[in-house]
Amino acid sequence: MSNPLAALREITDLLAGKIGLDYSTIGIKSIELAVNRKMNTLGIESIHRFATLLGSDEAEFQAFVESIVVPETWFFRDVEPFNFLKEEVIGRFMNPAPRPLRILSIPSSTGEEPYSVAISLLDINFPPEITQIDAVDISEKALKKGKAALFGKSSFRGEDAGMLEKYFTREGESFRLNERARKMVSFQKGNLCESGFLNGKQPYDIVFCRNLVIYLDKQARETAVANIKRLLKKGGYLFSGHTEVMFFAGSGFSAISRPKTFVLLNEEPVPRVSSAVKSAAPGFKNNIPERNFVRPSSAVKQKVAGRISDAGIPPGNGFDIEYIKSLADGGDYPSARKKCEELIFREPANRELLCLMGVIDHATGLIDEAENNFLKVLYLEPNHEEALVHISLLYDEKGDSSRSKIYRERLKRITDRKNR
């Protein structure tokens, strides 16, 4: 290996393979900084040697993971999910009499989330002796801190003083959670992206999995969802991050319509496609700006120039993007894709490049890859009109009218606002 970029790619591939991390979600610069810091600490001058070390030494790989997985959490983050939790527990698990409750928090990070769950249950006098809260994380450092249950001021953002006084004891500049709440939570190491995750465990009534799947690559996301489906009881609650609700809603879960709760049920959503919707769909298409859309057929190979060039990609990278388009226009998809991939590796959050990659992938029949790229664009910029157009049409092509409808409606709201 002679190319430092190749060694860096080997490291990102290792992260994807072992923990499912999609490097583009945190940025290649963050990976580079972590690599440089770790190499300096170890006194290693060659990135090739460091890449080899990570692949062969599990302890060093774990230490590297700890350096890039920086927890950002606090007690009662988003608030409303915990209010909803209390209401549903009262309604479903306390009437007519309390019954055992099993809850999973993954990733549990340094413990603020699972302990928030414990405090919520104590607030409504749910019996702790019939409560099991399993807190799971990939970071040994985070788990150790969670078990200690000693928190600094940054873990408390907007909570009332009554909660601190009731459940915590001050120790210098920190606060220690009381023993009653601590005993409700059990910490353990685990990786949701492994197929055998928590094998043998009884299913849970509630799963908190917030702000994780957005950082995973496609394969890891699929494994994570399969594990959650397996571990969550039918009709059980899944609390997700606000940007993840739509993803889970398209993966066999049914979103609950309540503002700011970001909660779903483990059940297939009720089909919403009716004759009225079908008849309305063609009319709605008239509200979408006219685009040449790339489809994987022989016609694409015969006439690509207009479609790739009209994909709505502004020249954010100047010559590079124009060069990629010219390659695609000439039918050289492999070279266009390779060049686009190289640029994305350097600029993983570049929405124009990701959208262009999606268009190229769709043109060559790489439907899953195209979908993934368009979803990345929409994660970075939820109102990216070109990505909304492409992904809604892609889902039409796949026969997934319910997902297509979601994105069409979002696009319609954007265009309606512009026309006011």
PDB file of N, CA and C in Angstrom, residues 16 29 52 125 128 166 274 305 354 389:
ATOM      1  N   ALA A  16     -16.655   0.527   9.292  1.00  0.00           N
ATOM      2  CA  ALA A  16     -17.943   0.090   8.747  1.00  0.00           C
ATOM      3  C   ALA A  16     -18.169  -1.388   9.025  1.00  0.00           C
ATOM      4  N   LYS A  29     -12.847  14.352   7.840  1.00  0.00           N
ATOM      5  CA  LYS A  29     -11.903  15.166   8.614  1.00  0.00           C
ATOM      6  C   LYS A  29     -11.860  14.714  10.070  1.00  0.00           C
ATOM      7  N   THR A  52      -2.907  -1.289   9.720  1.00  0.00           N
ATOM      8  CA  THR A  52      -2.644  -2.710   9.960  1.00  0.00           C
ATOM      9  C   THR A  52      -2.839  -3.053  11.432  1.00  0.00           C
ATOM     10  N   ASN A 125     -44.631   6.298  40.326  1.00  0.00           N
ATOM     11  CA  ASN A 125     -44.723   5.237  41.337  1.00  0.00           C
ATOM     12  C   ASN A 125     -44.833   3.840  40.738  1.00  0.00           C
ATOM     13  N   PRO A 128     -40.174  -0.417  41.114  1.00  0.00           N
ATOM     14  CA  PRO A 128     -38.857  -0.714  40.548  1.00  0.00           C
ATOM     15  C   PRO A 128     -38.514  -2.194  40.569  1.00  0.00           C
ATOM     16  N   LYS A 166     -34.557  15.636  44.400  1.00  0.00           N
ATOM     17  CA  LYS A 166     -35.251  14.393  44.735  1.00  0.00           C
ATOM     18  C   LYS A 166     -34.420  13.154  44.432  1.00  0.00           C
ATOM     19  N   SER A 274     -55.204   4.177  -1.548  1.00  0.00           N
ATOM     20  CA  SER A 274     -56.589   3.926  -1.924  1.00  0.00           C
ATOM     21  C   SER A 274     -56.796   4.393  -3.348  1.00  0.00           C
ATOM     22  N   ALA A 305     -27.410  12.093 -21.898  1.00  0.00           N
ATOM     23  CA  ALA A 305     -26.853  13.443 -21.795  1.00  0.00           C
ATOM     24  C   ALA A 305     -27.816  14.423 -21.138  1.00  0.00           C
ATOM     25  N   LEU A 354     -23.453  13.969  -3.528  1.00  0.00           N
ATOM     26  CA  LEU A 354     -24.261  12.822  -3.126  1.00  0.00           C
ATOM     27  C   LEU A 354     -25.478  12.660  -4.029  1.00  0.00           C
ATOM     28  N   VAL A 389     -37.459  15.034  -5.365  1.00  0.00           N
ATOM     29  CA  VAL A 389     -38.010  14.602  -6.656  1.00  0.00           C
ATOM     30  C   VAL A 389     -37.523  13.204  -6.994  1.00  0.00           C
TER      31      VAL A 389
END
